[in-house]
Amino acid sequence: MPLDATRLLLAGLAIAALYHIVTLVRAMKPVPGVRPTPVGIGIGVVTAFFDTLGIGSFATTTALFRATKTVKDALIPGTLNAAHTLPTLAQAFIYTQLVEVEPVTLIAMIAAAVAGAWLGAGVVARWPTQRIQFGMGLCLAAAAALTAAQALDVLPGGGTAIGVTGGKLVIALVGNFLLGALMTIGIGLYGPCMMLVSLLGMNPAAAFPVMMGSCAFLMPMASARFLRLGKVDLRAVVSIIIGGVPAVLVAAFIVKSLPLTALRWLVVIVVAYTAFTLLQSSRRPAEEAPSVP
């Protein structure tokens, strides 16, 4: 990207980070005793580390929340967005400078994702528990399928373009708008975004700044709506931030890459099972749905 565009984007990321921190602090003020937990910090370390390397964090975090019974199902979508905002911002700061994307394409796709998330968060935050369970179950099933496609290396190969124009740009904007809306119910942007940019003939590496930039700007907006309505587990949010931000830096600057095929298959199994349990829970009467302490 041209230097001016890069500086503009970095300034925007800094403002987004400040906005999220202020919003989070305000939400925590009236809630006494918000302290991190070792389990939550561990979840933050694991999910943010592998998210930076390309596994994705929403599906894995949801699976770990349910396995450890640390966050109620109704609070998971808001908690995912609020907790992973700062780790994702850290990724965006890194990858928007390392991978080249045409500025108009990048900024327009980010704006479309933010708009989708803003509208989606307002809807999802008001859903009853069973509908959230059903929605997350479907989204996790889709995430498991995408992760399996990555492990099998059957996703579209893409091309060499670093941007799109005309009809392809319209498709990119509509696609990222929908992906932004889906982020608010718990499906991560990485796999679908890589498929989108590849189908449009772009370099698949362009998915990193597009995805991370989109998430970095949309998550503070979505989180603000969830926080305002009290649909967030603040203890889990603080824990994941503490564990997640350092994990991003370690993954990006020290580890950089790992052979991830076996891990992806493990994620497929865990996420598919979690999707099944969520769909099962959504079919029970409200009074019988499991409550997570």
Short mmCIF file of C-alpha atoms in Angstrom, two decimals:
data_model
loop_
_atom_site.label_atom_id
_atom_site.label_comp_id
_atom_site.label_asym_id
_atom_site.label_seq_id
_atom_site.Cartn_x
_atom_site.Cartn_y
_atom_site.Cartn_z
CA MET A 1 0.00 0.00 0.00
CA PRO A 2 1.13 3.59 -0.53
CA LEU A 3 2.67 5.13 2.55
CA ASP A 4 -0.17 7.63 3.09
CA ALA A 5 -2.78 4.85 2.97
CA THR A 6 -0.77 2.77 5.41
CA ARG A 7 -0.47 5.67 7.83
CA LEU A 8 -4.19 6.38 7.55
CA LEU A 9 -5.04 2.77 8.26
CA LEU A 10 -2.66 2.57 11.23
CA ALA A 11 -4.13 5.77 12.66
CA GLY A 12 -7.59 4.27 12.30
CA LEU A 13 -6.48 1.09 14.09
CA ALA A 14 -5.07 3.18 16.94
CA ILE A 15 -8.37 5.06 17.27
CA ALA A 16 -10.30 1.76 17.20
CA ALA A 17 -8.08 0.37 19.97
CA LEU A 18 -8.58 3.46 22.12
CA TYR A 19 -12.34 3.39 21.52
CA HIS A 20 -12.55 -0.26 22.56
CA ILE A 21 -10.48 0.27 25.71
CA VAL A 22 -12.62 3.25 26.78
CA THR A 23 -15.84 1.35 26.06
CA LEU A 24 -14.63 -1.68 28.00
CA VAL A 25 -13.49 0.36 31.00
CA ARG A 26 -16.85 2.13 31.16
CA ALA A 27 -18.67 -1.22 31.06
CA MET A 28 -16.51 -2.58 33.88
CA LYS A 29 -16.94 0.38 36.26
CA PRO A 30 -20.37 -0.59 37.63
CA VAL A 31 -19.43 -4.29 37.86
CA PRO A 32 -17.36 -5.11 40.99
CA GLY A 33 -14.80 -7.90 41.14
CA VAL A 34 -13.98 -8.36 37.45
CA ARG A 35 -10.78 -10.37 37.68
CA PRO A 36 -9.02 -12.63 35.19
CA THR A 37 -8.99 -16.38 35.67
CA PRO A 38 -6.19 -18.85 34.84
CA VAL A 39 -8.53 -20.84 32.58
CA GLY A 40 -9.59 -17.72 30.70
CA ILE A 41 -6.01 -16.54 30.26
CA GLY A 42 -5.08 -19.98 28.94
CA ILE A 43 -7.94 -19.86 26.45
CA GLY A 44 -6.70 -16.45 25.31
CA VAL A 45 -3.14 -17.70 24.83
CA VAL A 46 -4.12 -20.77 22.82
CA THR A 47 -6.79 -19.21 20.62
CA ALA A 48 -4.96 -15.96 19.82
CA PHE A 49 -1.70 -17.79 19.10
CA PHE A 50 -3.25 -20.10 16.53
CA ASP A 51 -5.50 -17.35 15.18
CA THR A 52 -2.36 -15.41 14.24
CA LEU A 53 -1.06 -18.45 12.37
CA GLY A 54 -4.32 -18.92 10.44
CA ILE A 55 -6.52 -21.29 12.45
CA GLY A 56 -9.13 -18.74 13.56
CA SER A 57 -10.21 -17.92 17.10
CA PHE A 58 -14.01 -17.77 17.28
CA ALA A 59 -14.80 -21.43 16.70
CA THR A 60 -11.99 -22.64 18.96
CA THR A 61 -12.89 -20.17 21.72
CA THR A 62 -16.55 -21.21 21.60
CA ALA A 63 -15.54 -24.86 21.88
CA LEU A 64 -13.29 -24.11 24.87
CA PHE A 65 -15.95 -21.95 26.57
CA ARG A 66 -18.41 -24.82 26.40
CA ALA A 67 -15.85 -27.47 27.35
CA THR A 68 -14.75 -25.52 30.44
CA LYS A 69 -18.25 -24.16 31.22
CA THR A 70 -16.86 -20.67 31.77
CA VAL A 71 -19.33 -18.57 29.72
CA LYS A 72 -23.10 -18.93 29.32
CA ASP A 73 -24.24 -19.70 25.79
CA ALA A 74 -26.29 -16.49 25.58
CA LEU A 75 -23.15 -14.42 26.32
CA ILE A 76 -20.76 -16.18 23.94
CA PRO A 77 -21.28 -14.02 20.79
CA GLY A 78 -20.72 -10.75 22.65
CA THR A 79 -17.83 -12.16 24.66
CA LEU A 80 -16.06 -13.42 21.52
CA ASN A 81 -16.20 -9.99 19.92
CA ALA A 82 -15.20 -8.02 23.01
CA ALA A 83 -12.46 -10.43 24.12
CA HIS A 84 -10.67 -10.88 20.81
CA THR A 85 -10.75 -7.23 19.74
CA LEU A 86 -7.37 -6.19 21.15
CA PRO A 87 -5.53 -9.37 20.02
CA THR A 88 -7.03 -8.87 16.56
CA LEU A 89 -5.99 -5.21 16.53
CA ALA A 90 -2.45 -6.34 17.32
CA GLN A 91 -2.58 -8.71 14.33
CA ALA A 92 -3.95 -5.96 12.11
CA PHE A 93 -1.11 -3.60 13.07
CA ILE A 94 1.37 -6.28 12.02
CA TYR A 95 -0.17 -7.72 8.83
CA THR A 96 -1.44 -4.54 7.19
CA GLN A 97 2.22 -3.51 6.93
CA LEU A 98 3.58 -6.89 5.82
CA VAL A 99 1.13 -7.85 3.05
CA GLU A 100 0.28 -5.57 0.14
CA VAL A 101 -3.37 -4.91 -0.74
CA GLU A 102 -4.73 -2.19 -3.04
CA PRO A 103 -5.94 0.60 -0.68
CA VAL A 104 -9.43 1.14 -2.16
CA THR A 105 -10.19 -2.59 -2.03
CA LEU A 106 -8.89 -2.95 1.53
CA ILE A 107 -10.61 0.11 2.98
CA ALA A 108 -13.91 -0.54 1.17
CA MET A 109 -14.03 -4.18 2.33
CA ILE A 110 -13.25 -3.12 5.90
CA ALA A 111 -16.05 -0.53 5.81
CA ALA A 112 -18.52 -3.11 4.47
CA ALA A 113 -17.63 -5.56 7.25
CA VAL A 114 -18.04 -2.86 9.91
CA ALA A 115 -21.51 -1.98 8.58
CA GLY A 116 -22.54 -5.65 8.62
CA ALA A 117 -21.29 -6.12 12.17
CA TRP A 118 -23.00 -2.99 13.46
CA LEU A 119 -26.37 -4.17 12.16
CA GLY A 120 -25.77 -7.80 13.16
CA ALA A 121 -24.79 -7.02 16.75
CA GLY A 122 -27.99 -5.07 17.33
CA VAL A 123 -30.01 -8.09 16.24
CA VAL A 124 -28.04 -10.92 17.88
CA ALA A 125 -27.74 -9.15 21.25
CA ARG A 126 -31.53 -9.29 21.58
CA TRP A 127 -31.96 -12.94 20.61
CA PRO A 128 -33.14 -15.50 23.20
CA THR A 129 -30.69 -18.18 24.31
CA GLN A 130 -32.14 -20.95 22.14
CA ARG A 131 -31.89 -18.90 18.96
CA ILE A 132 -28.29 -18.00 19.80
CA GLN A 133 -27.50 -21.68 20.39
CA PHE A 134 -29.08 -22.61 17.06
CA GLY A 135 -27.31 -19.82 15.19
CA MET A 136 -23.93 -20.60 16.74
CA GLY A 137 -24.45 -24.30 16.01
CA LEU A 138 -25.01 -23.63 12.31
CA CYS A 139 -22.08 -21.22 12.16
CA LEU A 140 -19.74 -23.67 13.89
CA ALA A 141 -20.79 -26.43 11.50
CA ALA A 142 -19.86 -24.12 8.62
CA ALA A 143 -16.57 -23.27 10.34
CA ALA A 144 -15.77 -26.97 10.73
CA ALA A 145 -16.44 -27.51 7.02
CA LEU A 146 -14.18 -24.60 6.04
CA THR A 147 -11.41 -25.82 8.34
CA ALA A 148 -11.67 -29.29 6.79
CA ALA A 149 -11.41 -27.68 3.34
CA GLN A 150 -8.24 -25.90 4.47
CA ALA A 151 -6.79 -29.15 5.81
CA LEU A 152 -7.59 -30.92 2.51
CA ASP A 153 -6.21 -27.96 0.54
CA VAL A 154 -9.34 -27.77 -1.61
CA LEU A 155 -10.12 -24.06 -1.17
CA PRO A 156 -9.88 -21.96 -4.37
CA GLY A 157 -6.28 -21.30 -5.32
CA GLY A 158 -6.77 -17.61 -6.08
CA GLY A 159 -4.64 -15.45 -8.35
CA THR A 160 -2.05 -12.73 -8.07
CA ALA A 161 -4.19 -9.56 -7.94
CA ILE A 162 -3.91 -7.32 -4.90
CA GLY A 163 -7.22 -5.55 -5.54
CA VAL A 164 -10.47 -5.63 -7.50
CA THR A 165 -12.66 -3.13 -9.35
CA GLY A 166 -16.11 -2.92 -10.92
CA GLY A 167 -18.42 -5.90 -10.45
CA LYS A 168 -15.81 -7.85 -8.51
CA LEU A 169 -15.50 -5.00 -6.02
CA VAL A 170 -19.29 -5.01 -5.55
CA ILE A 171 -19.18 -8.76 -4.86
CA ALA A 172 -16.32 -8.22 -2.42
CA LEU A 173 -18.27 -5.54 -0.55
CA VAL A 174 -21.49 -7.55 -0.34
CA GLY A 175 -19.57 -10.64 0.73
CA ASN A 176 -17.65 -8.85 3.45
CA PHE A 177 -20.83 -7.12 4.66
CA LEU A 178 -22.41 -10.55 5.20
CA LEU A 179 -19.26 -11.92 6.84
CA GLY A 180 -19.22 -8.93 9.19
CA ALA A 181 -22.80 -9.67 10.21
CA LEU A 182 -21.96 -13.35 10.77
CA MET A 183 -19.04 -12.35 13.01
CA THR A 184 -21.57 -11.15 15.59
CA ILE A 185 -23.00 -14.64 16.00
CA GLY A 186 -19.64 -16.34 16.32
CA ILE A 187 -18.31 -17.38 12.90
CA GLY A 188 -14.81 -16.10 12.26
CA LEU A 189 -13.87 -14.16 9.16
CA TYR A 190 -10.61 -15.89 8.19
CA GLY A 191 -11.74 -18.97 6.27
CA PRO A 192 -14.70 -17.34 4.47
CA CYS A 193 -12.65 -14.23 3.70
CA MET A 194 -9.83 -16.27 2.19
CA MET A 195 -12.37 -18.10 0.03
CA LEU A 196 -13.93 -14.80 -1.04
CA VAL A 197 -10.68 -13.10 -2.07
CA SER A 198 -9.49 -16.28 -3.82
CA LEU A 199 -12.72 -16.61 -5.83
CA LEU A 200 -12.26 -12.99 -6.92
CA GLY A 201 -8.81 -13.82 -8.31
CA MET A 202 -6.85 -12.09 -5.57
CA ASN A 203 -3.73 -13.36 -3.86
CA PRO A 204 -4.93 -15.52 -0.92
CA ALA A 205 -2.33 -13.77 1.26
CA ALA A 206 -4.45 -10.65 0.85
CA ALA A 207 -6.99 -12.30 3.13
CA PHE A 208 -4.73 -11.56 6.11
CA PRO A 209 -4.86 -7.74 6.03
CA VAL A 210 -8.46 -7.75 4.75
CA MET A 211 -9.64 -10.16 7.43
CA MET A 212 -7.62 -8.71 10.28
CA GLY A 213 -8.33 -5.14 9.25
CA SER A 214 -12.05 -5.89 8.95
CA CYS A 215 -12.16 -7.58 12.34
CA ALA A 216 -10.06 -4.87 13.96
CA PHE A 217 -12.56 -2.18 12.96
CA LEU A 218 -15.82 -4.10 13.20
CA MET A 219 -15.20 -5.80 16.55
CA PRO A 220 -15.01 -2.57 18.61
CA MET A 221 -18.29 -1.43 17.04
CA ALA A 222 -20.03 -4.76 17.61
CA SER A 223 -18.58 -5.07 21.11
CA ALA A 224 -19.91 -1.65 22.09
CA ARG A 225 -23.47 -2.77 21.33
CA PHE A 226 -23.07 -6.05 23.21
CA LEU A 227 -21.49 -4.26 26.18
CA ARG A 228 -24.23 -1.64 26.27
CA LEU A 229 -26.85 -4.40 26.53
CA GLY A 230 -24.89 -6.41 29.12
CA LYS A 231 -24.49 -9.41 26.81
CA VAL A 232 -20.82 -10.01 27.64
CA ASP A 233 -18.92 -12.02 30.27
CA LEU A 234 -16.46 -9.36 31.42
CA ARG A 235 -14.27 -11.77 33.39
CA ALA A 236 -13.69 -13.88 30.27
CA VAL A 237 -13.04 -10.75 28.21
CA VAL A 238 -10.32 -9.48 30.55
CA SER A 239 -8.75 -12.95 30.79
CA ILE A 240 -8.53 -13.45 27.03
CA ILE A 241 -7.05 -9.99 26.48
CA ILE A 242 -4.31 -10.68 29.05
CA GLY A 243 -3.43 -14.02 27.47
CA GLY A 244 -4.16 -13.15 23.86
CA VAL A 245 -2.14 -10.01 23.11
CA PRO A 246 1.26 -11.49 24.13
CA ALA A 247 0.38 -14.70 22.27
CA VAL A 248 -0.17 -12.73 19.05
CA LEU A 249 3.27 -11.13 19.34
CA VAL A 250 4.96 -14.48 20.00
CA ALA A 251 3.20 -16.12 17.03
CA ALA A 252 3.85 -13.24 14.62
CA PHE A 253 7.46 -12.38 15.46
CA ILE A 254 8.98 -15.54 16.98
CA VAL A 255 7.16 -18.65 15.75
CA LYS A 256 5.88 -17.15 12.42
CA SER A 257 4.64 -20.47 11.00
CA LEU A 258 3.89 -24.08 11.98
CA PRO A 259 2.74 -27.25 10.19
CA LEU A 260 -0.98 -26.91 10.99
CA THR A 261 -2.69 -29.76 9.09
CA ALA A 262 -2.98 -32.13 12.07
CA LEU A 263 -4.13 -29.28 14.31
CA ARG A 264 -6.78 -28.27 11.76
CA TRP A 265 -8.23 -31.79 11.83
CA LEU A 266 -8.35 -31.66 15.61
CA VAL A 267 -10.16 -28.31 15.37
CA VAL A 268 -12.62 -29.84 12.87
CA ILE A 269 -13.50 -32.64 15.31
CA VAL A 270 -13.83 -30.37 18.36
CA VAL A 271 -15.78 -27.65 16.56
CA ALA A 272 -18.11 -30.14 14.83
CA TYR A 273 -18.89 -31.75 18.19
CA THR A 274 -19.51 -28.33 19.76
CA ALA A 275 -21.84 -27.44 16.88
CA PHE A 276 -23.77 -30.67 17.48
CA THR A 277 -24.17 -29.98 21.21
CA LEU A 278 -25.33 -26.40 20.56
CA LEU A 279 -27.92 -27.56 18.04
CA GLN A 280 -29.11 -30.19 20.51
CA SER A 281 -29.37 -27.59 23.28
CA SER A 282 -31.35 -25.25 21.04
CA ARG A 283 -34.06 -27.91 20.61
CA ARG A 284 -34.76 -28.19 24.34
CA PRO A 285 -37.41 -26.09 26.08
CA ALA A 286 -35.92 -22.94 27.59
CA GLU A 287 -36.21 -24.22 31.13
CA GLU A 288 -34.28 -27.38 30.24
CA ALA A 289 -31.47 -25.71 28.34
CA PRO A 290 -28.19 -26.20 30.22
CA SER A 291 -27.10 -23.23 32.29
CA VAL A 292 -23.39 -22.57 32.57
CA PRO A 293 -22.28 -21.15 35.93
#
